[in-house]
Amino acid sequence: MDLVPVLSLTTRHWFENISILIMLILLYNFIPARIYRNKTLWFSLLVGLIFSFAAAMGIFIPWTGTTHPVIGLNGVLIPLAGYVGGPISAGIITGFLICYRILFEGGMEFTPDLVIAIIAALFGCLFYEFRKRNIITLSPVLEIFILALLFAGITVSVLSLYPHIGGYPNWLFAQSDTGLVIFLGLFLLGFTIIQIDKKRANEESLIRYQEHLESMVQERTAELTDVNAFIQATIDSTADGIVVLESNGKVKGYNRMAKDLLDIRSPKEVDLDIIRLIRYHLSDPDSFEESLLQIEQEDEDLFTTELNFRSGRIYDLSITPYRVLDKVSGRVLNLHDITDIKHAEEMLVSMNQKLHLLSGISRHDILNQISALKLYLYLLQHNPTESEASEYFDRVSRTLRLMQQHTESSGEYEDVGIHRPSWQDPSAAFLKAAGSFADQGIKFSTSGIRYEILADPLLERVFYNLIDNSVRHGGGVSTITLSSECESNRLFLVYHDDGIGIDSGEKNAIFNKGFGRHTGFGMFLIQEILSITGVRIREDGVPGFGVRFELTVPAQVFRLSQSTKKNNSGQ
């Protein structure tokens, strides 16, 4: 046989075996990522099965120049299976070929193909352990080159011990040809698998990095969620209403107090017109217009103003810019309830005025009475007659009683405004005051009063003084009534008796301090007590038909009584 037919046959089998190698590469490339990533027992089993399948295909396309099909293509597969998958993979493919020998080729004759298969498995496992334990720190390409070179040399050495196998006259050429095939096949297939491993390792690195990024994003998102929840809980726990606006005026967010205060019902912030909501709740909506203009012109500055709501509450509105990277991105509206502070300020001013007034009245009255006492003492010192002396002593006694009454009345006046106003039932206060006049033979009644009013705790004293005034000056009063009328967001409480009434010329003067035939404090005290919460009183009765005192209660200081609410809810 000449050289050309041998090479031609070799070349044909070479290309046939390439198709098997390509199939092996494809199967290896499609090992599931979950199994490939962990490189556990399942990976070794799959590698062993894939290489065994390729070896089975190689049995039907043997390499020319060997007696048995193990040498040739399978001489490439066995060491590479051990190198990639370790002892388990090498054991599977070697065991498969040995079983094939026993079952289909007549026993366990110790031939070179069997020796080479065992050596191939050992070499593959040895290099696998070197790579796993980092005993030899070489690049994977250099490792596979050394493995291919060593195993090709060992294969030629083993075949040289069997010079007549294959039936070739020139067995040395057959041995060299087999060694070259193993070297090239092992190196090229190993290099290809290394590139696949590198590609998949890069993909796994990208996947792990992506998972790491996703995990970081989830952690940061959870942290931001916690921070936002903490901030929102903190803001919601404040007693102020807070609304955040974007630079274009759209609502970005608000807290629970702002929702309740402005009666926000829209579930979406973008649907809110905060200006319209604020104006709706103002007692004077047009008063907010100038504030808006000022805000637009001074975006960088803090802006504050007071807002009077229809409910009677007073809020301090402060508008501050919020910045992102030193750039104004919007504004924060803060509504702080200052109703109690304003009332306290007004009460303090009122108390100072009252103390000043009280000291003036007391000083003036006492000085007048002292002057009278000095006069009577002077007269007593100039030998008056017995009857004159008796009269002077009576006048001294009356002057002292009058001084006592003024002192007591001024003491009552000192109590006005001391305590915070509270919600009270005017019917109950009226009837309780009427109890002090039970022996006067007067019929007291109330008619359909379903409201409570916010008033100073001395409200009972108001009705007491009104009743006392009727008893003293009404000229035989027999009936006193208290009724109510509600219209135009105002409540009218009407006090009426059946006495002689008040002359038209005295209707306005009766509330002046010092007016009247008694202490001059009774009606004046009534007006002061009611004015604490903005309740006004006037007398508009017809002379000769009894007095008619009308108490005008503003919208913010009256409400349905609790009993009325319960009755309405029960119906």
Coordinates of C-alpha atoms in Angstrom, one line a residue:
M1 CA 0.0 0.0 0.0
D2 CA 1.4 3.4 -1.0
L3 CA 1.3 6.5 1.2
V4 CA -1.4 8.5 -0.7
P5 CA -4.3 6.0 -0.2
V6 CA -3.5 5.9 3.5
L7 CA -3.4 9.6 3.9
S8 CA -6.6 9.9 1.8
L9 CA -8.4 7.4 4.1
T10 CA -7.0 9.2 7.2
T11 CA -8.2 12.5 5.9
R12 CA -11.7 11.1 5.2
H13 CA -12.0 9.7 8.7
W14 CA -10.6 12.9 10.2
F15 CA -13.5 14.9 8.7
E16 CA -16.0 12.3 9.8
N17 CA -14.7 12.5 13.4
I18 CA -14.9 16.3 13.2
S19 CA -18.6 16.0 13.0
I20 CA -18.7 14.0 16.2
L21 CA -16.5 16.6 17.9
I22 CA -18.8 19.4 16.8
M23 CA -21.8 17.4 18.2
L24 CA -19.9 17.0 21.5
I25 CA -19.2 20.7 21.6
L26 CA -22.8 21.6 21.0
L27 CA -24.0 19.1 23.7
Y28 CA -21.4 20.5 26.2
N29 CA -22.4 24.1 25.4
F30 CA -26.1 23.3 26.2
I31 CA -25.5 21.9 29.7
P32 CA -28.0 23.7 31.9
A33 CA -26.6 26.9 33.6
R34 CA -27.8 25.8 37.0
I35 CA -25.8 22.5 36.7
Y36 CA -22.9 24.1 35.0
R37 CA -22.6 26.9 37.6
N38 CA -22.4 24.7 40.6
K39 CA -20.0 22.0 39.1
T40 CA -21.4 19.3 41.4
L41 CA -22.0 15.6 40.9
W42 CA -24.6 16.2 38.3
F43 CA -22.2 18.2 36.2
S44 CA -19.7 15.3 36.2
L45 CA -22.4 12.8 35.4
L46 CA -23.6 14.9 32.4
V47 CA -20.0 15.4 31.1
G48 CA -19.4 11.6 31.4
L49 CA -22.7 10.8 29.5
I50 CA -22.0 13.4 26.8
F51 CA -18.4 12.1 26.2
S52 CA -19.7 8.5 26.3
F53 CA -22.3 9.3 23.6
A54 CA -19.5 10.8 21.4
A55 CA -17.4 7.7 22.1
A56 CA -20.3 5.5 21.0
M57 CA -20.6 7.4 17.8
G58 CA -16.8 7.1 17.3
I59 CA -17.1 3.3 17.5
F60 CA -18.9 3.3 14.1
I61 CA -16.3 5.7 12.6
P62 CA -13.0 4.3 13.9
W63 CA -9.6 5.9 13.2
T64 CA -7.6 4.0 10.5
G65 CA -4.5 2.4 11.7
T66 CA -5.8 0.7 14.9
T67 CA -7.2 -2.7 15.6
H68 CA -9.8 -1.5 18.1
P69 CA -12.0 1.7 18.0
V70 CA -10.8 3.0 21.3
I71 CA -7.6 4.4 19.8
G72 CA -8.2 7.4 17.6
L73 CA -11.2 9.5 18.5
N74 CA -11.8 7.9 21.8
G75 CA -8.2 8.4 22.7
V76 CA -9.1 12.1 22.6
L77 CA -12.3 11.8 24.5
I78 CA -11.2 9.9 27.6
P79 CA -8.5 12.2 28.9
L80 CA -10.5 15.2 28.1
A81 CA -13.5 13.8 30.0
G82 CA -11.3 13.4 33.0
Y83 CA -9.8 16.8 32.6
V84 CA -13.2 18.5 32.4
G85 CA -15.4 16.4 34.6
G86 CA -13.0 14.7 36.9
P87 CA -12.8 11.0 38.0
I88 CA -16.6 10.4 37.7
S89 CA -16.7 11.6 34.0
A90 CA -13.5 9.6 33.2
G91 CA -14.9 6.6 34.9
I92 CA -18.2 6.7 33.0
I93 CA -16.6 6.9 29.5
T94 CA -13.9 4.3 30.4
G95 CA -16.4 2.0 31.9
F96 CA -18.6 2.3 28.8
L97 CA -15.7 1.4 26.5
I98 CA -14.7 -1.6 28.6
C99 CA -18.2 -2.9 28.7
Y100 CA -18.4 -2.5 25.0
R101 CA -15.2 -4.6 24.7
I102 CA -16.5 -7.3 26.9
L103 CA -19.9 -7.5 25.3
F104 CA -19.1 -7.0 21.6
E105 CA -15.4 -7.8 21.1
G106 CA -15.0 -11.0 23.0
G107 CA -13.4 -10.5 26.3
M108 CA -10.8 -8.5 28.3
E109 CA -7.6 -9.2 26.2
F110 CA -4.9 -6.8 27.4
T111 CA -4.4 -4.9 24.1
P112 CA -2.9 -1.4 23.6
D113 CA -6.3 0.3 23.2
L114 CA -7.3 -0.9 26.7
V115 CA -4.0 0.2 28.2
I116 CA -4.2 3.6 26.4
A117 CA -7.8 4.0 27.7
I118 CA -6.8 3.4 31.3
I119 CA -3.8 5.7 31.0
A120 CA -6.0 8.4 29.3
A121 CA -8.4 8.3 32.2
L122 CA -5.6 8.5 34.8
F123 CA -4.0 11.4 33.0
G124 CA -7.3 13.3 32.6
C125 CA -8.0 12.9 36.3
L126 CA -4.5 13.9 37.3
F127 CA -4.7 17.2 35.4
Y128 CA -8.2 17.7 36.8
E129 CA -6.9 17.5 40.3
F130 CA -3.9 19.8 39.5
R131 CA -6.3 22.4 38.1
K132 CA -8.8 22.0 41.0
R133 CA -6.1 22.3 43.7
N134 CA -4.1 24.9 41.9
I135 CA -1.0 22.8 42.2
I136 CA 0.3 24.0 38.8
T137 CA -0.6 27.6 38.1
L138 CA -0.6 27.6 34.3
S139 CA -3.1 29.0 31.8
P140 CA -5.8 26.5 30.8
V141 CA -4.5 26.6 27.1
L142 CA -1.0 25.6 28.2
E143 CA -2.4 22.9 30.5
I144 CA -4.3 21.3 27.7
F145 CA -1.3 21.6 25.4
I146 CA 0.9 19.8 27.9
L147 CA -1.8 17.1 28.4
A148 CA -2.2 16.6 24.7
L149 CA 1.6 16.4 24.1
L150 CA 2.2 14.0 27.0
F151 CA -0.7 11.7 26.2
A152 CA 0.2 11.7 22.5
G153 CA 3.8 10.6 23.4
I154 CA 2.6 8.0 25.8
T155 CA 0.2 6.6 23.2
V156 CA 3.0 6.3 20.6
S157 CA 5.2 4.6 23.3
V158 CA 2.5 2.1 24.2
L159 CA 1.8 1.3 20.5
S160 CA 5.6 0.8 19.9
L161 CA 5.3 -2.2 22.2
Y162 CA 2.9 -3.8 19.7
P163 CA 4.6 -3.3 16.3
H164 CA 2.3 -5.5 14.2
I165 CA -1.0 -4.2 15.3
G166 CA -2.9 -2.7 12.4
G167 CA -1.3 -4.8 9.7
Y168 CA 0.7 -2.0 8.2
P169 CA 4.1 -2.8 6.9
N170 CA 5.4 0.5 8.2
W171 CA 4.0 0.4 11.8
L172 CA 6.1 3.4 12.9
F173 CA 4.2 5.7 10.5
A174 CA 0.9 4.3 11.9
Q175 CA 2.0 5.0 15.4
S176 CA 3.2 8.5 14.5
D177 CA 0.0 9.2 12.7
T178 CA -2.1 8.0 15.7
G179 CA 0.0 10.2 18.1
L180 CA -0.5 13.2 15.8
V181 CA -4.3 12.6 15.6
I182 CA -4.5 12.4 19.4
F183 CA -2.4 15.5 20.0
L184 CA -4.3 17.6 17.5
G185 CA -7.7 16.3 18.5
L186 CA -7.1 16.6 22.2
F187 CA -5.6 20.1 21.9
L188 CA -8.1 21.5 19.5
L189 CA -11.1 20.0 21.3
G190 CA -9.7 21.0 24.7
F191 CA -9.0 24.5 23.5
T192 CA -12.6 24.8 22.2
I193 CA -14.0 23.6 25.5
I194 CA -11.8 26.1 27.3
Q195 CA -13.2 28.9 25.2
I196 CA -16.7 27.7 26.0
D197 CA -15.9 27.6 29.7
K198 CA -14.4 31.1 29.4
K199 CA -17.5 32.4 27.6
R200 CA -19.8 30.8 30.1
A201 CA -17.7 32.0 33.0
N202 CA -18.0 35.5 31.6
E203 CA -21.7 35.1 31.2
E204 CA -22.0 33.7 34.8
S205 CA -19.9 36.7 36.0
L206 CA -22.3 39.0 34.3
I207 CA -25.3 37.1 35.7
R208 CA -23.8 37.2 39.2
Y209 CA -23.0 40.9 38.8
Q210 CA -26.5 41.5 37.6
E211 CA -27.9 39.6 40.5
H212 CA -25.6 41.5 42.8
L213 CA -26.8 44.8 41.4
E214 CA -30.5 43.6 41.6
S215 CA -29.8 42.6 45.2
M216 CA -28.3 46.0 46.0
V217 CA -31.2 47.8 44.3
Q218 CA -33.6 45.7 46.3
E219 CA -31.7 46.5 49.5
R220 CA -31.5 50.2 48.7
T221 CA -35.1 50.2 47.7
A222 CA -36.0 48.5 51.0
E223 CA -33.9 51.1 52.9
L224 CA -35.5 54.0 51.0
T225 CA -38.9 52.5 51.7
D226 CA -38.1 52.3 55.4
V227 CA -36.7 55.8 55.3
N228 CA -39.7 57.1 53.5
A229 CA -42.0 55.3 55.8
F230 CA -40.2 56.8 58.8
I231 CA -40.3 60.3 57.3
Q232 CA -44.0 59.9 56.5
A233 CA -44.8 58.6 59.9
T234 CA -42.8 61.5 61.5
I235 CA -44.6 64.0 59.3
D236 CA -48.0 62.4 59.9
S237 CA -47.4 62.5 63.7
T238 CA -47.0 66.3 63.6
A239 CA -49.8 68.6 64.5
D240 CA -49.2 70.8 61.5
G241 CA -50.7 70.3 58.1
I242 CA -47.9 69.9 55.5
V243 CA -48.2 70.1 51.7
V244 CA -45.3 69.7 49.3
L245 CA -45.6 71.5 45.9
E246 CA -43.5 71.1 42.8
S247 CA -42.0 74.1 41.1
N248 CA -45.0 74.1 38.7
G249 CA -47.4 74.3 41.6
K250 CA -48.6 70.6 41.4
V251 CA -49.0 68.8 44.7
K252 CA -46.3 66.3 45.3
G253 CA -47.4 65.0 48.7
Y254 CA -49.2 65.9 52.0
N255 CA -49.5 64.5 55.5
R256 CA -52.5 63.2 57.3
M257 CA -53.2 66.5 59.2
A258 CA -53.3 68.4 55.9
K259 CA -55.7 65.8 54.5
D260 CA -58.1 66.3 57.4
L261 CA -57.6 70.1 57.6
L262 CA -58.2 70.7 53.9
D263 CA -60.7 67.9 53.6
I264 CA -58.6 66.3 50.8
R265 CA -60.6 63.4 49.2
S266 CA -58.8 62.9 45.9
P267 CA -56.6 59.8 46.0
K268 CA -54.2 61.3 43.4
E269 CA -52.0 64.3 44.2
V270 CA -52.0 65.4 40.6
D271 CA -55.7 66.0 40.7
L272 CA -55.5 68.5 43.6
D273 CA -55.9 72.2 43.3
I274 CA -54.3 73.3 46.6
I275 CA -55.2 77.0 46.0
R276 CA -58.8 76.2 45.5
L277 CA -58.9 74.0 48.6
I278 CA -57.3 76.7 50.8
R279 CA -59.7 79.4 49.4
Y280 CA -62.7 77.1 50.0
H281 CA -61.9 76.9 53.7
L282 CA -61.2 80.6 54.2
S283 CA -63.7 82.9 55.8
D284 CA -62.6 85.5 53.2
P285 CA -61.3 83.7 50.1
D286 CA -60.3 86.8 48.3
S287 CA -57.7 87.7 51.0
F288 CA -55.5 84.9 49.8
E289 CA -54.9 86.4 46.4
E290 CA -52.1 88.9 47.4
S291 CA -50.3 86.1 49.2
L292 CA -50.2 84.1 46.0
L293 CA -48.7 86.9 44.1
Q294 CA -46.0 87.4 46.7
I295 CA -45.1 83.7 46.7
E296 CA -44.6 83.7 42.9
Q297 CA -42.3 86.8 43.1
E298 CA -40.2 85.6 46.0
D299 CA -39.6 81.9 45.4
E300 CA -36.3 82.0 47.3
D301 CA -37.7 83.6 50.5
L302 CA -39.7 82.4 53.4
F303 CA -43.3 83.6 53.3
T304 CA -45.7 83.6 56.2
T305 CA -49.3 84.8 56.6
E306 CA -52.3 84.2 58.8
L307 CA -55.4 82.4 57.4
N308 CA -58.8 82.6 59.1
F309 CA -60.8 79.5 58.3
R310 CA -64.6 79.4 58.2
S311 CA -64.5 77.0 61.1
G312 CA -63.2 79.8 63.3
R313 CA -59.7 78.3 63.5
I314 CA -56.7 80.5 62.7
Y315 CA -53.6 79.1 61.0
D316 CA -50.2 80.4 60.4
L317 CA -49.2 79.6 56.8
S318 CA -45.5 79.4 56.2
I319 CA -44.1 78.7 52.7
T320 CA -40.5 77.6 52.4
P321 CA -38.6 76.5 49.3
Y322 CA -37.0 73.1 49.2
R323 CA -33.9 72.6 47.2
V324 CA -32.3 69.7 45.4
L325 CA -28.6 70.2 44.5
D326 CA -28.9 73.8 45.5
K327 CA -31.7 74.4 43.1
V328 CA -35.2 75.3 44.2
S329 CA -37.4 72.3 43.2
G330 CA -40.6 73.3 44.9
R331 CA -42.2 74.7 48.0
V332 CA -43.4 73.3 51.4
L333 CA -46.6 74.7 52.8
N334 CA -46.9 74.4 56.6
L335 CA -50.3 75.2 58.3
H336 CA -49.8 75.7 62.0
D337 CA -52.9 76.1 64.2
I338 CA -52.4 79.3 66.2
T339 CA -56.1 79.7 67.3
D340 CA -55.3 79.1 71.0
I341 CA -52.3 81.4 70.8
K342 CA -54.3 84.1 69.2
H343 CA -57.1 83.7 71.7
A344 CA -54.5 83.7 74.5
E345 CA -53.0 86.9 73.1
E346 CA -56.5 88.5 72.8
M347 CA -57.3 87.3 76.3
L348 CA -54.1 88.8 77.6
V349 CA -54.9 92.1 76.0
S350 CA -58.4 91.9 77.3
M351 CA -57.3 91.1 80.8
N352 CA -54.8 94.0 80.8
Q353 CA -57.6 96.3 79.7
K354 CA -59.9 94.9 82.3
L355 CA -57.4 95.2 85.0
H356 CA -56.8 98.8 84.0
L357 CA -60.5 99.5 83.8
L358 CA -61.1 97.7 87.1
S359 CA -58.4 99.6 88.9
G360 CA -59.8 102.9 87.5
I361 CA -63.4 102.1 88.5
S362 CA -62.4 100.8 91.9
R363 CA -60.2 103.7 92.6
H364 CA -62.8 106.2 91.4
D365 CA -65.7 104.7 93.3
I366 CA -63.7 104.2 96.5
L367 CA -62.4 107.7 96.4
N368 CA -66.0 109.0 96.0
Q369 CA -67.2 106.9 98.9
I370 CA -64.2 108.0 101.0
S371 CA -65.1 111.6 100.2
A372 CA -68.7 111.0 101.4
L373 CA -67.4 109.3 104.6
K374 CA -65.2 112.3 105.3
L375 CA -68.1 114.6 104.8
Y376 CA -70.3 112.7 107.2
L377 CA -67.5 112.4 109.8
Y378 CA -67.0 116.2 109.5
L379 CA -70.7 116.8 110.1
L380 CA -70.6 114.5 113.1
Q381 CA -67.7 116.4 114.6
H382 CA -69.7 119.7 114.7
N383 CA -72.3 118.8 117.3
P384 CA -75.3 117.7 115.2
T385 CA -78.6 117.2 116.8
E386 CA -79.6 113.7 117.7
S387 CA -81.8 113.2 114.7
E388 CA -79.1 114.6 112.4
A389 CA -76.5 112.4 114.0
S390 CA -78.7 109.3 113.5
E391 CA -79.2 110.3 109.8
Y392 CA -75.4 110.8 109.3
F393 CA -74.7 107.3 110.9
D394 CA -77.3 105.8 108.5
R395 CA -75.6 107.4 105.5
V396 CA -72.2 106.2 106.8
S397 CA -73.6 102.7 107.0
R398 CA -75.1 102.9 103.5
T399 CA -71.8 104.2 102.1
L400 CA -69.9 101.3 103.7
R401 CA -72.3 98.8 102.3
L402 CA -72.0 100.4 98.9
M403 CA -68.2 100.2 99.1
Q404 CA -68.6 96.5 100.0
Q405 CA -70.9 95.9 97.0
H406 CA -68.4 97.6 94.7
T407 CA -65.6 95.5 96.0
E408 CA -67.6 92.3 95.6
S409 CA -68.6 93.2 92.1
S410 CA -65.1 94.0 91.1
G411 CA -64.1 90.6 92.5
E412 CA -66.6 88.9 90.1
Y413 CA -65.2 91.0 87.3
E414 CA -61.7 89.7 88.0
D415 CA -62.8 86.2 87.2
V416 CA -63.9 87.1 83.7
G417 CA -61.5 85.4 81.1
I418 CA -59.4 83.7 83.6
H419 CA -60.5 80.2 82.5
R420 CA -60.5 78.8 79.0
P421 CA -63.9 78.9 77.2
S422 CA -65.8 75.6 77.0
W423 CA -68.8 74.1 75.2
Q424 CA -71.9 74.7 77.4
D425 CA -75.6 74.1 77.1
P426 CA -77.3 77.5 77.5
S427 CA -80.6 75.9 78.6
A428 CA -78.8 74.1 81.5
A429 CA -76.9 77.3 82.5
F430 CA -80.2 79.3 82.4
L431 CA -82.1 76.9 84.5
K432 CA -79.3 76.5 87.0
A433 CA -79.2 80.3 87.5
A434 CA -83.0 80.4 87.8
G435 CA -82.7 78.0 90.8
S436 CA -81.4 80.9 92.8
F437 CA -84.8 82.7 92.4
A438 CA -87.1 79.8 93.1
D439 CA -88.8 81.8 95.9
Q440 CA -89.7 84.7 93.7
G441 CA -92.8 83.1 92.2
I442 CA -91.5 83.4 88.6
K443 CA -92.1 80.7 86.0
F444 CA -88.9 79.9 84.0
S445 CA -88.9 78.0 80.7
T446 CA -86.7 77.2 77.7
S447 CA -88.0 76.5 74.3
G448 CA -86.3 74.0 71.8
I449 CA -82.7 74.9 72.3
R450 CA -80.7 72.2 70.5
Y451 CA -77.3 73.8 70.5
E452 CA -74.2 74.3 72.7
I453 CA -72.2 77.5 72.7
L454 CA -68.5 78.1 73.3
A455 CA -68.4 80.6 76.2
D456 CA -66.6 81.6 79.4
P457 CA -67.3 79.4 82.4
L458 CA -69.2 82.4 83.9
L459 CA -72.1 81.9 81.4
E460 CA -74.3 81.0 84.3
R461 CA -73.5 84.4 85.8
V462 CA -74.8 86.0 82.6
F463 CA -78.2 84.5 83.1
Y464 CA -78.1 85.2 86.8
N465 CA -77.5 88.9 86.3
L466 CA -80.2 89.0 83.6
I467 CA -82.7 87.4 86.0
D468 CA -81.6 89.6 88.9
N469 CA -82.1 92.6 86.6
S470 CA -85.6 91.5 85.8
V471 CA -86.4 90.9 89.5
R472 CA -85.1 94.3 90.6
H473 CA -86.3 96.5 87.8
G474 CA -89.0 94.5 85.9
G475 CA -91.9 95.6 88.0
G476 CA -93.6 92.3 89.0
V477 CA -92.1 89.9 86.5
S478 CA -94.0 86.5 86.5
T479 CA -92.5 84.7 83.4
I480 CA -89.0 84.5 82.0
T481 CA -88.2 82.4 78.9
L482 CA -85.1 81.5 76.9
S483 CA -85.5 80.5 73.3
S484 CA -83.3 80.1 70.2
E485 CA -83.4 80.9 66.5
C486 CA -80.8 79.8 63.9
E487 CA -80.4 81.5 60.5
S488 CA -77.5 82.6 58.2
N489 CA -74.9 80.6 60.1
R490 CA -75.7 82.5 63.3
L491 CA -77.5 81.4 66.4
F492 CA -79.8 83.8 68.3
L493 CA -80.6 83.2 72.0
V494 CA -83.5 85.3 73.1
Y495 CA -84.1 86.2 76.8
H496 CA -87.6 87.6 77.4
D497 CA -89.7 88.6 80.5
D498 CA -93.2 90.0 80.9
G499 CA -92.1 93.0 83.0
I500 CA -92.3 96.7 82.2
G501 CA -89.3 96.7 79.8
I502 CA -86.7 99.3 79.3
D503 CA -87.1 102.8 78.0
S504 CA -85.9 103.4 74.5
G505 CA -83.3 106.0 75.6
E506 CA -81.7 103.6 78.0
K507 CA -81.3 100.5 75.7
N508 CA -77.7 101.2 74.8
A509 CA -76.7 102.8 78.0
I510 CA -77.5 99.8 80.2
F511 CA -74.3 98.0 79.2
N512 CA -72.1 100.9 80.3
K513 CA -70.1 100.5 83.4
G514 CA -71.6 102.3 86.4
F515 CA -75.1 102.7 84.8
G516 CA -78.1 101.9 86.9
R517 CA -79.5 102.3 90.4
H518 CA -77.5 99.5 91.9
T519 CA -73.8 98.8 91.5
G520 CA -73.7 99.6 87.8
F521 CA -71.7 96.4 87.2
G522 CA -74.4 93.8 86.4
M523 CA -75.1 94.4 82.7
F524 CA -71.6 95.6 82.0
L525 CA -70.3 92.3 83.4
I526 CA -72.7 90.4 81.1
Q527 CA -71.3 92.1 78.0
E528 CA -67.7 91.4 79.1
I529 CA -68.4 87.7 79.7
L530 CA -70.1 87.2 76.4
S531 CA -67.4 89.1 74.4
I532 CA -64.8 86.6 75.4
T533 CA -66.0 84.3 72.5
G534 CA -67.4 87.0 70.3
V535 CA -71.0 86.8 71.4
R536 CA -72.9 90.1 71.2
I537 CA -75.9 91.2 73.3
R538 CA -78.5 93.9 72.7
E539 CA -81.9 94.8 74.0
D540 CA -84.6 95.3 71.4
G541 CA -87.8 94.8 73.4
V542 CA -90.8 97.1 73.3
P543 CA -91.2 99.3 76.4
G544 CA -94.1 98.2 78.5
F545 CA -94.0 94.6 77.1
G546 CA -91.0 93.3 78.9
V547 CA -87.3 93.1 78.1
R548 CA -86.0 91.2 75.1
F549 CA -82.3 90.5 75.2
E550 CA -80.9 89.0 72.0
L551 CA -77.6 87.2 72.2
T552 CA -76.0 86.8 68.7
V553 CA -73.6 83.7 68.5
P554 CA -71.2 83.5 65.6
A555 CA -71.0 80.3 63.5
Q556 CA -67.7 79.1 64.9
V557 CA -68.9 79.1 68.5
F558 CA -72.1 77.1 68.4
R559 CA -72.8 73.5 67.5
L560 CA -75.5 70.8 67.9
S561 CA -75.6 69.5 71.4
Q562 CA -74.4 65.9 72.0
S563 CA -77.9 64.7 72.9
T564 CA -79.3 66.1 69.6
K565 CA -76.5 64.3 67.6
K566 CA -77.4 61.0 69.4
N567 CA -81.1 61.5 68.7
N568 CA -80.4 62.3 65.0
S569 CA -78.1 59.3 64.6
G570 CA -80.6 57.0 66.2
Q571 CA -83.4 57.9 63.8

